[in-house]
Short mmCIF file of C-alpha atoms in Angstrom, two decimals:
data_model
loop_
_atom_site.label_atom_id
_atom_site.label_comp_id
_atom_site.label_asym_id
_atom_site.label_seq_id
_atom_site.Cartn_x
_atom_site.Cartn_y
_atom_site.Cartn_z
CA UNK G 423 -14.92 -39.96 9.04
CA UNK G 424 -13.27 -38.55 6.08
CA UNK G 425 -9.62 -38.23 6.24
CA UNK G 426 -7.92 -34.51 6.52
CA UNK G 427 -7.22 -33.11 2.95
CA UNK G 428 -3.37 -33.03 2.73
CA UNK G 429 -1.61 -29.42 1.85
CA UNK G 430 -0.50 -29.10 -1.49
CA UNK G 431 3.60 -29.15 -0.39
CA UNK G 432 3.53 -32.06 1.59
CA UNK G 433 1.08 -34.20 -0.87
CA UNK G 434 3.85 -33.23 -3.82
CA UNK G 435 6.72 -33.91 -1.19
CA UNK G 436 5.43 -37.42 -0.30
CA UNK G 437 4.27 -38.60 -3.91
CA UNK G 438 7.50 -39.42 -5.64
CA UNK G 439 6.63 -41.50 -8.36
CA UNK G 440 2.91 -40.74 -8.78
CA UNK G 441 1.39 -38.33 -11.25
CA UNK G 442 -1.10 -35.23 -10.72
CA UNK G 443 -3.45 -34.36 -12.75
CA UNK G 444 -4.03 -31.05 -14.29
CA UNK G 445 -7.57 -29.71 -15.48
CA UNK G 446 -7.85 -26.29 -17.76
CA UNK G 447 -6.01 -23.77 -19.08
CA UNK G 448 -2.40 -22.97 -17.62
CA UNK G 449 -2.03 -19.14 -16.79
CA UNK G 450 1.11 -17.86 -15.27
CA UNK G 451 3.48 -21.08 -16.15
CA UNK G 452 3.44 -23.07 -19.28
CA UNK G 453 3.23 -26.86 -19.46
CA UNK G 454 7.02 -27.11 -19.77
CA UNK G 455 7.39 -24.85 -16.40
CA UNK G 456 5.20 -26.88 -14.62
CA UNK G 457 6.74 -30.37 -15.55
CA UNK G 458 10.06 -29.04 -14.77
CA UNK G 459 8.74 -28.06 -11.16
CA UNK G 460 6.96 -31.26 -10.95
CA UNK G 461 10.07 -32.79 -11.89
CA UNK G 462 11.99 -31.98 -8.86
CA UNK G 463 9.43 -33.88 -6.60
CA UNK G 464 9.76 -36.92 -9.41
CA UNK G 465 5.91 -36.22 -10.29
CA UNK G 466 4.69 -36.95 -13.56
CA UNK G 467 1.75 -33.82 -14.76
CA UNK G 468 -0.64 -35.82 -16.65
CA UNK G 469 -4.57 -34.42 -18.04
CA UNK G 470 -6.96 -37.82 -17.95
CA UNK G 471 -7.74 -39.44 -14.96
CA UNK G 472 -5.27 -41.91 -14.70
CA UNK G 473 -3.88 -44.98 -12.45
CA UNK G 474 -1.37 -43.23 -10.01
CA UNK G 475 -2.82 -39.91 -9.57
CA UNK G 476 -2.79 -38.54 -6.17
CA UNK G 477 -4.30 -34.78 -6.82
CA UNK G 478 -5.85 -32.88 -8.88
CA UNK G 479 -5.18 -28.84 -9.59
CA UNK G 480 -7.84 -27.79 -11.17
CA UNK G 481 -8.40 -23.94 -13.24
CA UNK G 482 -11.92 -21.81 -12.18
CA UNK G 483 -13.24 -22.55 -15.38
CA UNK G 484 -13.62 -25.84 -16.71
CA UNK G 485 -14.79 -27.73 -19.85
CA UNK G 486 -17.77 -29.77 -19.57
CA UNK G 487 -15.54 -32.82 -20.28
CA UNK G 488 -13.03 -31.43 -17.66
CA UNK G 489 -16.06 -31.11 -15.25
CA UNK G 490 -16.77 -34.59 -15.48
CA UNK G 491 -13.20 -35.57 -14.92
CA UNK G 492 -13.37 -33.42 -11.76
CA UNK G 493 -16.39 -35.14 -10.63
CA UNK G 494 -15.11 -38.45 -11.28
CA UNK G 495 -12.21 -37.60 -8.79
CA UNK G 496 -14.29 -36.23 -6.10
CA UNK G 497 -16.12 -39.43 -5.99
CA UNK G 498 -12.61 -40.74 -5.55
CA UNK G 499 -12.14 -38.71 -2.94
CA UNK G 500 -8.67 -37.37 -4.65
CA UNK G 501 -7.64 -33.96 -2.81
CA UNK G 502 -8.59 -30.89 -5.28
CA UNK G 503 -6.89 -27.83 -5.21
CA UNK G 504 -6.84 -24.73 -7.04
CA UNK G 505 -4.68 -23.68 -9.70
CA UNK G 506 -3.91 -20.44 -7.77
CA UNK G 507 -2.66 -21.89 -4.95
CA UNK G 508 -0.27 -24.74 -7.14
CA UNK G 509 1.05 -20.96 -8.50
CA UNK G 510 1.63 -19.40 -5.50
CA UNK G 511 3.75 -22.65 -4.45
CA UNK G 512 5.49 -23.04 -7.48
CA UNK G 513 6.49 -18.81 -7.08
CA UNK G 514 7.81 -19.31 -3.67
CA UNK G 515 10.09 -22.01 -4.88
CA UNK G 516 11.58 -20.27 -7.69
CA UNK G 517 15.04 -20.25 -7.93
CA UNK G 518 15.69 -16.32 -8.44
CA UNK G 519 19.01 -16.32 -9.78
CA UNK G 520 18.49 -19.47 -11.77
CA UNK G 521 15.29 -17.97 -13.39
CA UNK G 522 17.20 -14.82 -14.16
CA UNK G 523 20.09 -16.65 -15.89
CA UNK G 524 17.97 -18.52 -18.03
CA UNK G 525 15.94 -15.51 -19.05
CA UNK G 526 19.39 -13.44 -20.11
CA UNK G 527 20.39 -16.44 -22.05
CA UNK G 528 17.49 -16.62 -23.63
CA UNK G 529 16.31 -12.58 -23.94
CA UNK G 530 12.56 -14.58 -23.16
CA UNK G 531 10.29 -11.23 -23.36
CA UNK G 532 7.36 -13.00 -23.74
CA UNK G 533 8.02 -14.97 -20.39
CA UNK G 534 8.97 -11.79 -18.70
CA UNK G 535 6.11 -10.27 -19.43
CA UNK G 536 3.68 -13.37 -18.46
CA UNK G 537 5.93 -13.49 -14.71
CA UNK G 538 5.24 -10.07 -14.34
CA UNK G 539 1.51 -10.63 -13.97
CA UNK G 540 2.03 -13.21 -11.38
CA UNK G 541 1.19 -11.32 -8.00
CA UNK G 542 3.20 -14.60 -6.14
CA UNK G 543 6.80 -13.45 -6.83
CA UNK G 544 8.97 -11.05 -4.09
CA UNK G 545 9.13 -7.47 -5.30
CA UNK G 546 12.46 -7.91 -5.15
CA UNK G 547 12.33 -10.54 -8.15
CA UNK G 548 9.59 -8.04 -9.59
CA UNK G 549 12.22 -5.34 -10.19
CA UNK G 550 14.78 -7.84 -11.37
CA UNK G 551 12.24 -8.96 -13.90
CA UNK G 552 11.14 -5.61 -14.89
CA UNK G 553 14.74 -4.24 -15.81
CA UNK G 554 15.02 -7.00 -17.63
CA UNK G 555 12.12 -5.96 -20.11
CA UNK G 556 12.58 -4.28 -23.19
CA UNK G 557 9.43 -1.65 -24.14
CA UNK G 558 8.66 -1.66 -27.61
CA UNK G 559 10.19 1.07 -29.75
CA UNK G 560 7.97 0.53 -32.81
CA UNK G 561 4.67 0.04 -32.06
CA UNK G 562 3.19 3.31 -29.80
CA UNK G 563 0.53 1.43 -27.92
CA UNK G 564 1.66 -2.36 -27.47
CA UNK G 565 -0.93 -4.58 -25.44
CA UNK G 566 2.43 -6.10 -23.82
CA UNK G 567 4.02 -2.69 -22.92
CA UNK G 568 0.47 -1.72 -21.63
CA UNK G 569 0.32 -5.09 -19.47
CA UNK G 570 3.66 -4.27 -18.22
CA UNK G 571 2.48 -1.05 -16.90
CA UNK G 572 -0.65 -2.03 -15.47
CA UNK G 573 1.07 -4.98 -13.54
CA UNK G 574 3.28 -2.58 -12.40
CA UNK G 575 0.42 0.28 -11.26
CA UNK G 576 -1.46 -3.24 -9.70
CA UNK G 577 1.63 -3.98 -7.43
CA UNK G 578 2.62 -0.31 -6.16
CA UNK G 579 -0.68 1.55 -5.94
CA UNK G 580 -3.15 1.06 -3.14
CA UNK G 581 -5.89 0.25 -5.79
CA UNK G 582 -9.98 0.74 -4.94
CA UNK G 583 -12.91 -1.75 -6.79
CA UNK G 584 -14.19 1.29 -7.82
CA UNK G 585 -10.72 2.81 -9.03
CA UNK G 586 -9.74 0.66 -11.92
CA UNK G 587 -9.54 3.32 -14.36
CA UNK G 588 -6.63 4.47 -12.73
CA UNK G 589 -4.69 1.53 -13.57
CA UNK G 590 -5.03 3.35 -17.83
CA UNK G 591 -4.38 6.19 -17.11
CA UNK G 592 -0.50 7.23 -17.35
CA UNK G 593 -0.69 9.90 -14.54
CA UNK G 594 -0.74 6.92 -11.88
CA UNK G 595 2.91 6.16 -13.34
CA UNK G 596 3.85 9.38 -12.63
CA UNK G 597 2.08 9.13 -9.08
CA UNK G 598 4.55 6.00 -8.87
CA UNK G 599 7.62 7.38 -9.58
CA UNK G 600 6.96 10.22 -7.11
CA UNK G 601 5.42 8.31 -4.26
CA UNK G 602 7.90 5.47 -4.95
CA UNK G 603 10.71 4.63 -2.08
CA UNK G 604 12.33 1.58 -3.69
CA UNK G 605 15.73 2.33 -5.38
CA UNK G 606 15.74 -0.01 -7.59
CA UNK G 607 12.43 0.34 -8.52
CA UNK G 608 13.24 3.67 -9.43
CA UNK G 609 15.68 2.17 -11.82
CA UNK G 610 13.35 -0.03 -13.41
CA UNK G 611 11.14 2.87 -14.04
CA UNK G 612 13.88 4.38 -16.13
CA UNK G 613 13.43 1.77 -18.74
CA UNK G 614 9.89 3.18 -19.53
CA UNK G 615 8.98 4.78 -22.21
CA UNK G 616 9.61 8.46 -21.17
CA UNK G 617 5.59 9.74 -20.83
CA UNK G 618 4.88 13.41 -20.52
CA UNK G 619 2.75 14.57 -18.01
CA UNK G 620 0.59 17.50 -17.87
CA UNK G 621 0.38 18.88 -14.23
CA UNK G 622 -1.96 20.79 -12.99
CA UNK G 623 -3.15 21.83 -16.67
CA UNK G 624 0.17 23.55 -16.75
CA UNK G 625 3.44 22.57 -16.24
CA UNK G 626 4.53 19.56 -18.61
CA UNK G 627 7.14 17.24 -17.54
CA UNK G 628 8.13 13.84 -18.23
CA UNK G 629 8.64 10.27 -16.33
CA UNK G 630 12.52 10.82 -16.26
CA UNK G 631 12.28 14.07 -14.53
CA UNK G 632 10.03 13.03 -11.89
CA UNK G 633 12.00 9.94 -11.75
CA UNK G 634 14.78 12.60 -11.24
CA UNK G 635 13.35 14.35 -8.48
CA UNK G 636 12.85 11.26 -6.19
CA UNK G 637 14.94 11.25 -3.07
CA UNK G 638 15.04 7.62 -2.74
CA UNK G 639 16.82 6.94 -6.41
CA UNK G 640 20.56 5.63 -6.08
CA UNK G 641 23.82 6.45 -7.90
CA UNK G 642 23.40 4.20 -10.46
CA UNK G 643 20.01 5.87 -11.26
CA UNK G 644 21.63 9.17 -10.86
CA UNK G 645 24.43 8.18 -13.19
CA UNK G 646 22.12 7.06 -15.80
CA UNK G 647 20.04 10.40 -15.60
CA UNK G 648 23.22 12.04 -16.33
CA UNK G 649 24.26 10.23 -19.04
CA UNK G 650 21.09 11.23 -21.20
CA UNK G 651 22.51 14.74 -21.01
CA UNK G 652 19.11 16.50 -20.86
CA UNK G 653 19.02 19.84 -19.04
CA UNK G 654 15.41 19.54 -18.30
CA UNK G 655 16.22 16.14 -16.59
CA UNK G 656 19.65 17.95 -15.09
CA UNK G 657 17.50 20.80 -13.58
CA UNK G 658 15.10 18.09 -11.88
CA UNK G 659 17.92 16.59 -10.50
CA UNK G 660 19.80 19.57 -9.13
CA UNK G 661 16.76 19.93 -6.98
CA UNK G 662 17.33 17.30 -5.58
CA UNK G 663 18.43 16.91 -1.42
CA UNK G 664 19.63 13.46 -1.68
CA UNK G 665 22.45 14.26 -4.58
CA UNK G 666 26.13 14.31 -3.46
CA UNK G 667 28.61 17.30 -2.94
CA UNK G 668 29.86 15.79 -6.28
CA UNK G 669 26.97 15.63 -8.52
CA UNK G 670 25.93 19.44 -7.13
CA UNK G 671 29.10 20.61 -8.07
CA UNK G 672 29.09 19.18 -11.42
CA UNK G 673 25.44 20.39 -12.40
CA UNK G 674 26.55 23.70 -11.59
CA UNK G 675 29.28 23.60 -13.68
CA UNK G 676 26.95 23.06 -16.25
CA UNK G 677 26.21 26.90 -16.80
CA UNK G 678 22.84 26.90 -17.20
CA UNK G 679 20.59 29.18 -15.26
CA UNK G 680 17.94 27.04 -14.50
CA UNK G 681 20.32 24.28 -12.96
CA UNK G 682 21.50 26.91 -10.65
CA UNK G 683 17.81 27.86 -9.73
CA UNK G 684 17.34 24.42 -8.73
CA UNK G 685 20.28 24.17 -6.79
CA UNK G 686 19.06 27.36 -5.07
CA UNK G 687 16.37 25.65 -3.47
CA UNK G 688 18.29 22.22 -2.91
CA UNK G 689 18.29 22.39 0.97
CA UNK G 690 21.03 19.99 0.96
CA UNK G 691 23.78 21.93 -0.78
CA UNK G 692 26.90 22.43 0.43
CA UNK G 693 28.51 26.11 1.82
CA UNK G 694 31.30 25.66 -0.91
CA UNK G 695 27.92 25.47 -3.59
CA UNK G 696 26.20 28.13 -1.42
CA UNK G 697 29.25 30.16 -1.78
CA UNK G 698 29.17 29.77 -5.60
CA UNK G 699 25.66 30.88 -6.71
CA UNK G 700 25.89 33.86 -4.47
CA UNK G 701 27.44 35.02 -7.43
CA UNK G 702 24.75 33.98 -10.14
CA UNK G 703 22.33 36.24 -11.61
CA UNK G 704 19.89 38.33 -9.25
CA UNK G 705 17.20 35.24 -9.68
CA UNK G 706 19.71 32.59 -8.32
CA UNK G 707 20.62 34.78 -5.57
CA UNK G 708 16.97 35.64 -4.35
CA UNK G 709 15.92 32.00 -4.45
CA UNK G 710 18.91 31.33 -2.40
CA UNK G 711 18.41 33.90 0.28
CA UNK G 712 14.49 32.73 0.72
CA UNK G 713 15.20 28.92 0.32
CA UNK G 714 18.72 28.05 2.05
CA UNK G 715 19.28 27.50 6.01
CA UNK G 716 21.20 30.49 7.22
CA UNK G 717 24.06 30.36 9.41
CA UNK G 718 26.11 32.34 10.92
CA UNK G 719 28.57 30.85 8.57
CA UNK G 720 26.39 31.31 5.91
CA UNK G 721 25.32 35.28 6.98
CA UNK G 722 28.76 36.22 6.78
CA UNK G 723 29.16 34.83 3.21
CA UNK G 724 26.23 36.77 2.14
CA UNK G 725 27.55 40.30 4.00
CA UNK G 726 30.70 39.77 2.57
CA UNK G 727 28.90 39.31 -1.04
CA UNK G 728 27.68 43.33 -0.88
CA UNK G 729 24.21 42.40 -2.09
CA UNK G 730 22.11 45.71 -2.68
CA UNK G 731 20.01 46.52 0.51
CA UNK G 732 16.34 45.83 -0.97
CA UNK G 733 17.80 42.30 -2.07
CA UNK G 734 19.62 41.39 0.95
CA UNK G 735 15.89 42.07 2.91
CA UNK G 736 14.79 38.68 1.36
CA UNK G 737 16.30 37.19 4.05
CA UNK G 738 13.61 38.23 6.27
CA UNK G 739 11.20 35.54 4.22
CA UNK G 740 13.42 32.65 4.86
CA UNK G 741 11.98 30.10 7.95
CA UNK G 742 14.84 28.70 7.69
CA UNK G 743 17.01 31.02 9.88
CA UNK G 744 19.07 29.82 12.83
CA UNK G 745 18.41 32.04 16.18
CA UNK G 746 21.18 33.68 16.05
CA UNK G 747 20.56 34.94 12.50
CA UNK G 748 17.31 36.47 13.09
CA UNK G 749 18.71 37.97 16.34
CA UNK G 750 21.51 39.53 14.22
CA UNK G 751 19.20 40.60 11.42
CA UNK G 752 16.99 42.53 13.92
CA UNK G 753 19.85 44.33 14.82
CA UNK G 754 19.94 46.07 11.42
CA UNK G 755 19.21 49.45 11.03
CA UNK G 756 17.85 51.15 7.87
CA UNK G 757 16.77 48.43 6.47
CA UNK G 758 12.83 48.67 6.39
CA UNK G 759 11.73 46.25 4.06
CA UNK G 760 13.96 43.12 5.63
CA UNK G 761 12.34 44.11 9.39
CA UNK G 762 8.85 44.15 7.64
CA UNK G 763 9.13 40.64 6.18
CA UNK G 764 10.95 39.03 9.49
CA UNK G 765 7.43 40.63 11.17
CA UNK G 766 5.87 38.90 8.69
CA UNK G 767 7.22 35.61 9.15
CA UNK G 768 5.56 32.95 11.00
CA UNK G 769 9.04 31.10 12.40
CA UNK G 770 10.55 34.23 14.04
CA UNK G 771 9.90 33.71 17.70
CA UNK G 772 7.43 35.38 19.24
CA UNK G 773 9.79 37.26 21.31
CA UNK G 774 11.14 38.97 18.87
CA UNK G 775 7.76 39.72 17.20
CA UNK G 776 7.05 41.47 20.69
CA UNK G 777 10.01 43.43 20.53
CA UNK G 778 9.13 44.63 17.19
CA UNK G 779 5.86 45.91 18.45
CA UNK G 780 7.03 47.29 21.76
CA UNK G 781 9.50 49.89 18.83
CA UNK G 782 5.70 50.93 17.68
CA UNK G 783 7.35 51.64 14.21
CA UNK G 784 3.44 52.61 12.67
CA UNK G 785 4.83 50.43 8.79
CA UNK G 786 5.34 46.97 11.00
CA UNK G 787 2.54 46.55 12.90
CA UNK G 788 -0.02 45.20 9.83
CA UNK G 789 2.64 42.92 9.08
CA UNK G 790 2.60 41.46 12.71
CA UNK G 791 -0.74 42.12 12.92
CA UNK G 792 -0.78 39.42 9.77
CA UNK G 793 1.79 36.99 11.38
CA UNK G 794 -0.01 33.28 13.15
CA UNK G 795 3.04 33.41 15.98
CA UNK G 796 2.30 37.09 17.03
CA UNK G 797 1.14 36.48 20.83
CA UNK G 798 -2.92 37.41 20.75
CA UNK G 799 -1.76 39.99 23.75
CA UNK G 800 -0.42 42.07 20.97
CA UNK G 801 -3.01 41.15 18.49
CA UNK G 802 -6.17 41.95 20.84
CA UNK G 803 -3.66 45.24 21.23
CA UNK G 804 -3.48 46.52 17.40
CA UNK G 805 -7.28 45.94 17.37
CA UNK G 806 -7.65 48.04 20.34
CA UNK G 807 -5.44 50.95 19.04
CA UNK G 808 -5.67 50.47 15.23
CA UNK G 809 -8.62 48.34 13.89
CA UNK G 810 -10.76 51.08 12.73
CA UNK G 811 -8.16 51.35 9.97
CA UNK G 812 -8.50 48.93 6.74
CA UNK G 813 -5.08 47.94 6.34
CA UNK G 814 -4.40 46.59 10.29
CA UNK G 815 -8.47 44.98 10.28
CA UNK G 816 -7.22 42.91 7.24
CA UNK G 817 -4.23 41.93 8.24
CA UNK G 818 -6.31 40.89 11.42
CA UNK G 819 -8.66 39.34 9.22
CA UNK G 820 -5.86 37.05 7.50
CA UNK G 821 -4.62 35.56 10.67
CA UNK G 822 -5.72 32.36 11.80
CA UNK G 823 -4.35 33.57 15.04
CA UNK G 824 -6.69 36.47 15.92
CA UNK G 825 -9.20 35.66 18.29
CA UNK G 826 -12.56 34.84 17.41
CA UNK G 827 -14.42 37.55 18.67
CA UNK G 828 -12.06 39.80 16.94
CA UNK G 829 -12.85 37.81 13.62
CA UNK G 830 -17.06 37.61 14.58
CA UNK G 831 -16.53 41.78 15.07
CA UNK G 832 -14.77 42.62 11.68
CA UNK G 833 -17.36 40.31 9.92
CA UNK G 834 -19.84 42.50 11.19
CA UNK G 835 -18.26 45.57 9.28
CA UNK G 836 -19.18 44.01 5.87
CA UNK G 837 -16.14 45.48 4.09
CA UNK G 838 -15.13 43.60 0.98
CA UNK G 839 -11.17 44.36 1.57
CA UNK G 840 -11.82 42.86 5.09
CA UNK G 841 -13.96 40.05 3.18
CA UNK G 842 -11.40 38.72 1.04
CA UNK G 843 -8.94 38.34 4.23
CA UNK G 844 -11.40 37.09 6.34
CA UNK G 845 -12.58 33.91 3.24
CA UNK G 846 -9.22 33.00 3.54
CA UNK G 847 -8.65 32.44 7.54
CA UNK G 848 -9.35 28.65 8.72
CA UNK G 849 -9.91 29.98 12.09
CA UNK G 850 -13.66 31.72 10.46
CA UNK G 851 -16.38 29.72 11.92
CA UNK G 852 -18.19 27.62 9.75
CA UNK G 853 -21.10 29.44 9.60
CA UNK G 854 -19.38 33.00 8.93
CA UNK G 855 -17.52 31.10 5.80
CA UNK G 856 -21.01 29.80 4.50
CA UNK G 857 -22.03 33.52 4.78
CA UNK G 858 -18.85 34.24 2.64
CA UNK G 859 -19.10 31.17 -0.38
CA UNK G 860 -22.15 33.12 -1.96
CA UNK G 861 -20.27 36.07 -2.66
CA UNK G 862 -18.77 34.75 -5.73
CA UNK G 863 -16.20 37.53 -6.02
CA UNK G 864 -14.22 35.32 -3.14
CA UNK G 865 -14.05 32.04 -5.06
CA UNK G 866 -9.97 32.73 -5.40
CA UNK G 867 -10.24 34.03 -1.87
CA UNK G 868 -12.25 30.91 -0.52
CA UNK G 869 -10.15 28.29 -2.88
CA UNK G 870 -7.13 29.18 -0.23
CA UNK G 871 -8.83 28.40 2.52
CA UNK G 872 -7.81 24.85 4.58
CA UNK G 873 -11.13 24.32 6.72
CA UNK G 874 -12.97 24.54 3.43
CA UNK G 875 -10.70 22.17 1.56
CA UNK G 876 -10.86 19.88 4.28
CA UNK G 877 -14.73 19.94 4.82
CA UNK G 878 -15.18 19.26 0.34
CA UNK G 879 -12.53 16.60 1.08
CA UNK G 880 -14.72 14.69 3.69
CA UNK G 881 -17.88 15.16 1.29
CA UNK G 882 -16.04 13.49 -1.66
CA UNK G 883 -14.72 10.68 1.18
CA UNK G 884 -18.42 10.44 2.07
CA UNK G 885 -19.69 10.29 -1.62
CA UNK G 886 -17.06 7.69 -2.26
CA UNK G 887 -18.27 5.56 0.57
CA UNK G 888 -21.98 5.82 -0.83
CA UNK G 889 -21.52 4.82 -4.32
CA UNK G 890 -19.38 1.46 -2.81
CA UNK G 891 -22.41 0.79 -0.57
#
């Protein structure tokens, strides 16, 4: 019976004295690294098959001399293990502040960068490593930086066999620094070289910014952003929600109208902030009325402000409007266009959107008639009384609350107006939409359509799945 092969730990732990032999190339740890680890269990690392030796650690690939070396200690029944797994021990007994120390002392990139490929350490020693790495100012495309970066893609991002590519391309750093929730990750990522991304074929922005717009970063992070005194990174950051009261108030001190944009559609801002850009150009204000939480607080701020009536109606947009807002907006008289965009909007309770129509002012109804929380009472209604007309059948169209038979009857009419509405309404049954997609004047139409970007989502899935199979 052949006796159990011992685990790495405990043959090292019980071997004090002997020596282990080592076959191939090192990888993560140099010769020195390894003796010094062997050191501590008074094991001497030795390459010949020699008196004493209790183990072997062999690499994957092997010499043909090296392979007969491994033979002979089979046939000596010596325990073999792999150089992976004499790695992973050596990683989970590293000393993390020690390590560190020694690397400050001795500003060792090159060993920085070789630990950073080693998929053994803690992410927390990871991050410690990586601000410790300096990028290379010189030399535009450096096979180190590059390693850096793909170690780093490798660790953080879920990763498919058939995905690699991603790892070289720089848009999965961006991916990264927006998906990331690590703050000191975040950090780290500041010492990259700042990459500009092209999103979406249009807007351009770089690694700092999106670093900036993270909610996870911390205040050092935040500090450091500011220091670089950038306003494009300034107007990422005012953006924000997870900035303080502090760092709101001074960004907007700042001046600059995009800042105060930003800030507009911070939904963490404070009322002493809110207060502020209520008295910024027309552009703050707008974004501000459509993007904040309203109040009561906040609703007297804004009345008190004397905005002009057709500007003040933005208000109506907002979802984010406390009950007893929307209550006191309906209230308003005179005030058309504000009463036509609170019909319109999807978070008004439905109780009020049945008040609305029970007024029967004629200008409302398409926009309830267009609105996903009108009850289908009063939808099935404005079909009854006004769906011969274009304007209330499209609005019908639109909603992915109208009832199907509703929907099945204005496909019938074959009315492009009612066409375009009706391409972009999730609620269309399948086979009504594949009616629709060869009428290629509704590719925009079709493009905003959920069901249909869920259905070419499950193809790709399913393509995906064929070419791994």
């Amino acid at each position: 019976m052949m006796n159990e092969k011992p685990t790495l730990g405990s043959l090292l732990e019980t071997s004090a004295g002997k020596k282990l032999l080592l076959l191939g190339k090192e990888e993560i740890f140099t010769q020195k690294e390894i003796a010094r680890f062997l050191k501590r269990f008074k094991i001497t690392p030795v390459n010949a098959l020699e008196e004493d030796v209790v183990g072997v650690v062999e690499h994957h690939r092997l010499n043909p001399v090296e392979e007969d070396i491994s033979n002979d200690a089979y046939e000596q029944n010596l325990p073999i293990y792999k150089l992976t797994e004499f790695e992973q021990l050596l990683s989970e007994k590293i000393d993390d502040d020690a390590l560190l120390m020694a690397i400050k002392l001795g500003n060792d990139q090159e060993r920085i960068r070789r630990l950073l490929g080693n998929q053994h350490l803690s992410d927390t020693l990871f991050v410690r490593l990586l601000k410790l790495y300096r990028f290379d100012e010189e030399e535009e495309d450096s096979r180190d930086d590059r390693d850096v970066i793909m170690y780093t893609l490798r660790r953080y991002i879920e990763i498919k066999p058939n995905e690699e590519d991603l790892l070289y391309s720089y848009l999965t750093l961006r991916r990264l620094a927006t998906e990331a929730t690590d703050p000191n990750l975040l950090e780290a990522l500041l010492g990259f070289p700042n990459f500009t991304f092209l999103v979406r074929g249009k807007e351009s922005i770089t690694l700092k910014e999106t670093i900036a717009r993270n909610w996870h970063i911390n205040e050092t992070t935040i500090q450091k952003l500011l220091s670089l005194r950038n306003r494009a990174i300034e107007r990422a950051l005012a953006g924000n929600s997870s900035i303080s009261e502090e760092i709101q108030k001074l960004l907007l001190e700042r001046n600059d109208e995009g800042i105060a944009q930003a800030l507009a559609v911070n939904s963490s801002i404070t009322d002493a902030v809110f207060a502020a850009l209520l008295q910024a150009a027309e552009e703050v204000v707008s974004l501000l009325l459509v993007h904040q939480p309203i109040n009561t607080e906040r609703l007297q701020q804004i009345e008190a402000a004397g905005l002009d009536a057709s500007l003040f109606a933005l208000l109506g947009a907002n979802e984010k409007l406390s009950s007893d807002v929307i209550e006191q907006l309906a209230q308003k008289e005179e005030n058309e266009a504000l009463h036509r965009l609170l019909c319109e909007n999807k978070t008004v309770p439905p109780a009020f959107l049945e008040a609305y129509y029970h007024q029967k002012h004629k200008t409302l109804m398409p926009a309830l008639a267009q609105n996903p929380s009108t009850p289908v009472p009063i939808l099935e209604a404005l079909y009854k009384s006004d769906g011969e007309g274009q304007e209330i059948a499209a609005a019908l169209a639109k909603n992915p609350s109208t009832p199907e038979t509703i929907l099945r009857a204005l496909f019938e009419r074959d009315d492009f107006e009612i066409n375009r509405a009706l391409a972009t309404n999730a609620s269309l049954p399948m086979e009504l939409l594949d009616v629709l997609k060869v009428d290629t004047r509704l590719q925009n139409e079709l493009a905003q359509n959920e069901q249909l970007a869920k259905s070419y989502e499950e193809v790709l899935k399913q393509s995906k799945a064929m070419m791994n199979v």
